[in-house]
XYZ file of C-alpha atoms in Angstrom:
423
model
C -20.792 -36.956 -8.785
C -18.673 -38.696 -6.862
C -16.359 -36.310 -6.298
C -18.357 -34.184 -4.153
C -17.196 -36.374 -1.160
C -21.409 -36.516 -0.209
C -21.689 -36.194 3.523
C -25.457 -37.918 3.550
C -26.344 -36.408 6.697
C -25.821 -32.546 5.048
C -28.225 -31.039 2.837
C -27.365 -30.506 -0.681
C -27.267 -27.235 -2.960
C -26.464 -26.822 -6.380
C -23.793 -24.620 -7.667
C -22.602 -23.572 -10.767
C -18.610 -22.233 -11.508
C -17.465 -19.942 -13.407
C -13.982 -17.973 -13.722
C -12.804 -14.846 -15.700
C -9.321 -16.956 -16.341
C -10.645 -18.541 -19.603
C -7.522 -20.871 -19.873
C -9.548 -22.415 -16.426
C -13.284 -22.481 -17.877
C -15.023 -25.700 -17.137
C -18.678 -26.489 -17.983
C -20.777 -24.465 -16.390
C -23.486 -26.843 -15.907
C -25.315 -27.090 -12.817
C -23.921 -29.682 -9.606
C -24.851 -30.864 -6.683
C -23.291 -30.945 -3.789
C -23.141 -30.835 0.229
C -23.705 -27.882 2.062
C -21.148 -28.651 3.936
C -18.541 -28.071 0.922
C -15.338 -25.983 1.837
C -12.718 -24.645 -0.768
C -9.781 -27.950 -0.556
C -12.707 -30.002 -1.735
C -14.094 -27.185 -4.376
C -10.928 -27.446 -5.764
C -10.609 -30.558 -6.206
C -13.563 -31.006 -7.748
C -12.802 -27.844 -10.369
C -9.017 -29.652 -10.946
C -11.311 -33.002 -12.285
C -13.902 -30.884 -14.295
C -10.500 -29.346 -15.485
C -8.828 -32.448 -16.631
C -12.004 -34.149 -18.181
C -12.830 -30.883 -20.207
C -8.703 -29.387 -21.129
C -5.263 -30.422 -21.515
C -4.531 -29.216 -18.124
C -3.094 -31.987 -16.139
C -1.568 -30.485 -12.983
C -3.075 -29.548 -10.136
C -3.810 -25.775 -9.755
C -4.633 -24.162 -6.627
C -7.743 -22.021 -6.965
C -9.765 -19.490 -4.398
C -13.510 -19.372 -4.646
C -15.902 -16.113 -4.509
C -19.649 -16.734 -3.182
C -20.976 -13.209 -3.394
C -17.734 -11.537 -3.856
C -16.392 -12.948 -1.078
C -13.482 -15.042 -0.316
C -14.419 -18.445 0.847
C -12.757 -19.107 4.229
C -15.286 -21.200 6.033
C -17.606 -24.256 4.677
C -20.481 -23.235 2.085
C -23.283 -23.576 4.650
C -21.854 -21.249 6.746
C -20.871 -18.615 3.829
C -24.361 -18.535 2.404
C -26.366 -17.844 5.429
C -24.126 -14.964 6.511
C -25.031 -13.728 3.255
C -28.609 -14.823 3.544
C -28.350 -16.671 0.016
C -31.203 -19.177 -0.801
C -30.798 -22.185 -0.734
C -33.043 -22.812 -3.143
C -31.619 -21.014 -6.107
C -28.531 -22.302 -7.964
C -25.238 -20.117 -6.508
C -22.552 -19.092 -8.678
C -19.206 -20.287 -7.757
C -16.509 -17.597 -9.421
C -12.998 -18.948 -8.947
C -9.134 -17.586 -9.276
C -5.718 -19.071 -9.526
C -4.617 -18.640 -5.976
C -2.107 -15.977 -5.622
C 1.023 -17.450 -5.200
C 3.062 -17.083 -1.588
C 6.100 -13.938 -1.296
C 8.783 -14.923 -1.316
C 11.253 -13.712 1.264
C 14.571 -12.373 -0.030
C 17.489 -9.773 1.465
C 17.629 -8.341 4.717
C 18.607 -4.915 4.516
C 20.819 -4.140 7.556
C 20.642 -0.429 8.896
C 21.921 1.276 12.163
C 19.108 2.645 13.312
C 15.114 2.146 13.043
C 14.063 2.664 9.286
C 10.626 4.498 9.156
C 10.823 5.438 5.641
C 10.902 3.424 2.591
C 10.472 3.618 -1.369
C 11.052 1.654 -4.285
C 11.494 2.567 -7.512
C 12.450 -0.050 -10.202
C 15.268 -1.672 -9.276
C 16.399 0.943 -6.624
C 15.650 1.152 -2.840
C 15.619 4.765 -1.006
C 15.251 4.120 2.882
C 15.028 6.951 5.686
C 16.341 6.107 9.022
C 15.942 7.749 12.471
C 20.014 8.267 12.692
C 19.072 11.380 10.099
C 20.630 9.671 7.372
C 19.270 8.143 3.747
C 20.084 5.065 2.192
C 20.052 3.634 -1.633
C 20.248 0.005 -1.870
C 19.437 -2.207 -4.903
C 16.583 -4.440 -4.969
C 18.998 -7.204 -4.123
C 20.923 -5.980 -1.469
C 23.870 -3.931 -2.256
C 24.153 -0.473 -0.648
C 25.037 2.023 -2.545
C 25.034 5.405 -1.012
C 24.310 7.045 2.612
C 23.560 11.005 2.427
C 23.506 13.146 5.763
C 22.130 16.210 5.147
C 18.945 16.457 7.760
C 19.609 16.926 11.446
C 16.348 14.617 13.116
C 15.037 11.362 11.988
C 13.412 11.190 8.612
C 9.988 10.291 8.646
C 8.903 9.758 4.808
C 10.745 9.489 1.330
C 9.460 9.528 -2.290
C 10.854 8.971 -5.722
C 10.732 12.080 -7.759
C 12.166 10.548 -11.249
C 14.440 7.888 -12.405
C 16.349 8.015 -15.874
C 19.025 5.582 -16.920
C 21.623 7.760 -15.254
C 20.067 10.624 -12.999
C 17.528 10.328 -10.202
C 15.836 12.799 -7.765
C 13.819 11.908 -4.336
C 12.360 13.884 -1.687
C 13.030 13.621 1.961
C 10.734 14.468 4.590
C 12.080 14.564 8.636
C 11.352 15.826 11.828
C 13.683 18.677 11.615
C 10.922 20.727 9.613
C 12.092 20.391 6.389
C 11.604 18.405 3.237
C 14.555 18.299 0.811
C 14.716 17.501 -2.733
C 18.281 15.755 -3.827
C 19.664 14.958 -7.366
C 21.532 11.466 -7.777
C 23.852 11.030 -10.798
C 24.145 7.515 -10.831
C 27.265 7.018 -12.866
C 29.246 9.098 -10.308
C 27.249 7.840 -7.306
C 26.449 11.073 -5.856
C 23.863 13.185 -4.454
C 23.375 17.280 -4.299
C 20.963 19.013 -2.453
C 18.920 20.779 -4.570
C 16.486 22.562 -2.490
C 15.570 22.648 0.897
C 11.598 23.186 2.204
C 10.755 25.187 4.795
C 7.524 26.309 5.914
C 6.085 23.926 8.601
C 6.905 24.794 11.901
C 7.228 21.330 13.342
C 7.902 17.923 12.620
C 6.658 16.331 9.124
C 5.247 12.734 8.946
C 4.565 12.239 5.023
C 4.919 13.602 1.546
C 3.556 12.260 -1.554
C 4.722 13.124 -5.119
C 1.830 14.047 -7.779
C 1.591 11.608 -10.794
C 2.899 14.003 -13.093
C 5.635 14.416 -10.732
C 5.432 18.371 -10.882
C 3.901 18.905 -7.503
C 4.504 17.506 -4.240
C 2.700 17.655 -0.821
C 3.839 17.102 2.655
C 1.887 17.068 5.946
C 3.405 17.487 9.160
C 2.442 17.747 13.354
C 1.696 21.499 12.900
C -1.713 20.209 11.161
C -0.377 21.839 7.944
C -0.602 20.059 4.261
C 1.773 22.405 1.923
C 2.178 22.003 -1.523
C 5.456 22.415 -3.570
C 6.624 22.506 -6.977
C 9.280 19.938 -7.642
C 11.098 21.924 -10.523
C 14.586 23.137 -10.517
C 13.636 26.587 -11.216
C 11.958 28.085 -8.220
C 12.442 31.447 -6.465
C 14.143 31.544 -3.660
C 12.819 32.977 -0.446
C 13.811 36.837 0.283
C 16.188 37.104 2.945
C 19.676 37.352 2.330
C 21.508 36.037 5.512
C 18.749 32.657 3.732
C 20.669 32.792 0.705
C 24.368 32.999 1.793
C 23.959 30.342 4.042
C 22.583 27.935 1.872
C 24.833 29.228 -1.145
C 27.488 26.870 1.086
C 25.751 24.258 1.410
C 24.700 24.429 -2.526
C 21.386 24.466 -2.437
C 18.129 26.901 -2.356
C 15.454 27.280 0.061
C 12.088 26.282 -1.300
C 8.672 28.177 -0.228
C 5.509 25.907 -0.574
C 2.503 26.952 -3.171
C 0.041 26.803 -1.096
C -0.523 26.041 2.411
C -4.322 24.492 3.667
C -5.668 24.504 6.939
C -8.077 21.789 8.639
C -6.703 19.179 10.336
C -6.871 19.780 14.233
C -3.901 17.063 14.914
C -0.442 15.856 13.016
C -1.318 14.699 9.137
C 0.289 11.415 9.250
C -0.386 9.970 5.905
C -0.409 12.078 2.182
C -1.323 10.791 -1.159
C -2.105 12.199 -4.283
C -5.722 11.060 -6.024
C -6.075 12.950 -8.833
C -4.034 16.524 -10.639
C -5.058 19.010 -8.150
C -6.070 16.279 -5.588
C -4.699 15.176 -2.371
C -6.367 12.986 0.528
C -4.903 13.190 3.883
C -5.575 10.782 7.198
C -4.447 12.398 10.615
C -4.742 12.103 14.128
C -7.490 13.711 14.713
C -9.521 10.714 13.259
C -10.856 12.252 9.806
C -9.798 11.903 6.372
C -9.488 14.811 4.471
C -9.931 15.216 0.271
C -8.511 18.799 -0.516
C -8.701 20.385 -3.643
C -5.151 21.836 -4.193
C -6.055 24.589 -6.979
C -8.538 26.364 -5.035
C -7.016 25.159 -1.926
C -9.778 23.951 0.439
C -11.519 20.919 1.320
C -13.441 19.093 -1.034
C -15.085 16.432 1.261
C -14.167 14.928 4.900
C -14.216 11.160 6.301
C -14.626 10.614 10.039
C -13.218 7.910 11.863
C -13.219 6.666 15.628
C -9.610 5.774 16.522
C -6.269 8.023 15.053
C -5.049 7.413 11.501
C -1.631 6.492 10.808
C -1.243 6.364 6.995
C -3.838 5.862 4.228
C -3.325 4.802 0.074
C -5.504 5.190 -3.169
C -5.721 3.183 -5.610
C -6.110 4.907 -9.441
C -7.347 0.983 -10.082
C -10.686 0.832 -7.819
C -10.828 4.984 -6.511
C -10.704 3.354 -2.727
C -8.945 4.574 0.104
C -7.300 2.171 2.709
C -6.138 3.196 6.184
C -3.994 2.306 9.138
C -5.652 2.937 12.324
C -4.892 3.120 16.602
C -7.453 0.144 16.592
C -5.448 -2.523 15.103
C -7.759 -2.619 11.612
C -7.517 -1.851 8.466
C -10.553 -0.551 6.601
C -11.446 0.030 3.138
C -13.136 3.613 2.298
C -14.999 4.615 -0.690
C -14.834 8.257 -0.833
C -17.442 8.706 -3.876
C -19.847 6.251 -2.069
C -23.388 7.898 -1.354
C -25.390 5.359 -0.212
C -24.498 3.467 3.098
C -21.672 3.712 5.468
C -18.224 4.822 3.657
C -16.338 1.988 5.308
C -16.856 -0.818 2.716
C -14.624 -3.440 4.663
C -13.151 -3.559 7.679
C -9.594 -6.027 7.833
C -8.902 -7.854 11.353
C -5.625 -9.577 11.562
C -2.720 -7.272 13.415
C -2.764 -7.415 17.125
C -1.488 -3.638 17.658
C -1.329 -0.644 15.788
C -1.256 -0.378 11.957
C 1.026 1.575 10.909
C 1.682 1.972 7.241
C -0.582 0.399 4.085
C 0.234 0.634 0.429
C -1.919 -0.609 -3.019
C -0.792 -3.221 -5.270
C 0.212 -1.193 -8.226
C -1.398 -3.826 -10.789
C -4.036 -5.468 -8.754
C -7.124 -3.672 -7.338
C -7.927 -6.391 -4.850
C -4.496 -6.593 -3.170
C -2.502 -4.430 -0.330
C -0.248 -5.187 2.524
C -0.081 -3.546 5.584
C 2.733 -3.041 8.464
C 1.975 -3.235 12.407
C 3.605 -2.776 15.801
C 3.165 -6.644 16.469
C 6.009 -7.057 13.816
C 4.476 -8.225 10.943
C 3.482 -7.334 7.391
C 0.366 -8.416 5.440
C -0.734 -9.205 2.445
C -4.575 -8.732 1.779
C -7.228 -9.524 -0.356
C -10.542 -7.133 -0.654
C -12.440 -9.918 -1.431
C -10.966 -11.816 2.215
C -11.487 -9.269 5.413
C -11.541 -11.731 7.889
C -7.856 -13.568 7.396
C -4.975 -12.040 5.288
C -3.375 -13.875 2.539
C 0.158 -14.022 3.924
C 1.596 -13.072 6.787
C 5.150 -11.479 5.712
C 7.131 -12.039 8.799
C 10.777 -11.520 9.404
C 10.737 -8.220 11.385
C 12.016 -8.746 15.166
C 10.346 -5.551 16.227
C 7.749 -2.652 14.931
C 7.157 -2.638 11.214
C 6.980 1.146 10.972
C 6.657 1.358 6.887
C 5.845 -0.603 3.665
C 6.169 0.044 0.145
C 5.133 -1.802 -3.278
C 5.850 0.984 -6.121
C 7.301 -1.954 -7.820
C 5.022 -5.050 -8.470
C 8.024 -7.578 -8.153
C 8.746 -6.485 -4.626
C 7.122 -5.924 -1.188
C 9.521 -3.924 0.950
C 8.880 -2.927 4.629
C 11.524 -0.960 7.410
C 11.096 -1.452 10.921
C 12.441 -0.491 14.688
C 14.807 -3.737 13.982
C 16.850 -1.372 11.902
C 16.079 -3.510 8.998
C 14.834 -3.423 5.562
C 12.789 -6.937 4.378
C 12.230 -7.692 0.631
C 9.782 -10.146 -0.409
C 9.075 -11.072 -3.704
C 5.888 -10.675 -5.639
C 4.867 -13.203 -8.777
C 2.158 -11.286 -9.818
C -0.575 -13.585 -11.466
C -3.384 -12.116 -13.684
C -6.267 -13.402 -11.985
């Protein structure tokens, strides 16, 4: 064909394509073309086969999987890092590119925001002036709540109802406190305050049932909590008249595991009675919160700074000293753990989060100032570099699909917008 653009002087191959998007199938029939093929002129070439077999008549932009891979450089060079035969007919998969974020408020705070999390159309942000933040998705602030006394390192989303929220903040003073919102008066009440660690915390996650929580902090401590209204309160009565003024109750944790040997930086619930860790002292941790020890342990090289799973593909990714990102599968058992390994940041990661509907896609937010989006299926480049931030992105968020949210050491908040495409 033609439309191969034949460079005579590099050998040919024959591929075949084919694409889970049915609305894109073209005849799969076997074509030949030059080795030296790279993915503008694959697409082309699907965009004619598309026009001659459908009613499609626009353009679309496709990506192209050899081997489950991405394909960033020509074919030639793809296949023989993958040590494919030339000889045999490779299958070509391809996907509607995803589209490109789109960049939208500017959330301006007064201090470094290190804590971040979305939920629908509401924004909770954590700040090192000890304060928290609720913003809408497009801008408006709504609220700012004192109540901690050192900069808050990690906030998380409890529940949301048409008129009541609750959210959990975690901060360096030692203490994680759950608040009540009612959102038709606009205001907030401390509803319990957690004590128990005995130094700074640096992440809590809420279970998926929302029942339970877990936070993990520089005393090498993960504690577990209930979330309900209705806990004891801790004996100690000079305890109880204090807080009775500031109306709320102190909270003791469940259960309190031992293992880590440096600060847990990074929580996250994986299953009911599950919780994986990443910390400083370079190991991943998978702890079994009913019987309240450690189910299995990952070891890395370099510090971690923050990990996510992903219910969709059971993989863990983490934020590392080293500038990279990898990709861990904690049930693997043959071969190394690290499945992928994602080179793109210039300093150190700080703070990765899952795409909520997409197993293949994550961002991640670095010292050098920018956020990520990433592919599985494309370690060696990123698919967009989300950049806005003036100084150290120090945390990310995507709890909603629509948005991508990150809060940096410019004392801003950046919202980019997500068209999610089923590919």
């Amino acid at each position: 064909m033609a439309s191969t653009s034949v460079n005579n002087s590099a050998p040919q191959v024959q591929i075949r394509f084919v694409t889970k998007q049915e609305q894109y199938a073209v005849p799969d029939f076997p074509l030949s073309v030059h080795t030296s093929i790279a993915a503008n002129e694959l697409n082309t070439l699907v965009n004619e086969l598309l026009k001659e077999s459908t009613d499609i008549k626009n353009d679309i932009e496709f990506d192209f999987l050899v081997c489950s891979q991405f394909l960033r450089t020509s074919l030639a060079e793809h296949i023989a890092e993958k040590n494919i035969s030339t000889e045999e007919v490779i299958v070509v998969e391809y996907v509607e590119k995803y589209p490109p974020p789109e960049p939208q408020d500017c959330l301006i705070h007064d201090d470094w925001v290190s804590a971040v999390a979305v939920c629908e159309k509401w924004i909770l942000t954590g700040c090192y002036d000890n304060t928290l933040h609720i913003w809408t998705s497009k801008g408006k602030h709504h609220l700012v709540i004192p109540g901690h006394t050192s900069p808050i390192k990690a906030v998380a989303w409890i529940f949301l109802a048409n008129n009541a929220a609750s959210f959990v903040s975690a901060s360096q003073d030692q203490t994680a406190i759950i608040w009540d919102w009612n959102i038709t008066e606009n205001s907030v009440d401390c509803i319990h305050v957690c004590r128990g660690h005995e130094r700074g915390l640096d992440a809590v996650s809420v279970s998926k049932e929302k029942t339970m929580m877990a936070t993990g902090a520089w005393d090498t401590l993960l504690k577990v909590w209930s979330t309900s209204n209705e806990d004891e309160n801790e004996d100690g009565e000079s305890t109880s008249k204090k807080l009775k003024s500031e109306h709320s109750k102190t909270k003791v944790p469940k259960r309190t595991m031992k293992g880590h040997r440096e600060a847990i930086s990074g929580v996250v619930w994986s299953d009911k009675a599950e919780v994986i860790t990443s910390s400083w002292d370079h190991t991943l941790k998978i702890w079994d919160t009913e019987l309240g020890g450690i189910k299995h342990e990952l070891s890395g090289n370099k510090s971690f700074f923050d990990l996510d799973y992903s219910p969709l593909n059971r993989a863990i990714v983490t934020a590392s000293a080293d500038r990279h990102v990898r990709l861990y599968d904690p049930r693997s058992t043959e071969g190394t753990l690290v499945k992928a390994t994602f080179t793109s940041h210039t300093q150190w990661v700080q703070s990765v989060k899952w795409s909520p509907l997409d197993e293949n896609l994550f961002i991640s937010g670095a010292y050098d100032n920018d956020m990520k989006l990433w592919d599985t299926r494309s370690p060696k480049a990123p698919l967009f570099d989300l950049s806005g931030h003036e100084d150290k992105v120090l945390c990310c968020n995507w709890s909603n699909p629509k948005f991508m949210v990150s809060g940096g050491a410019d004392n801003t908040v950046r919202i980019f917008k997500s068209k999610h495409v089923v590919r």
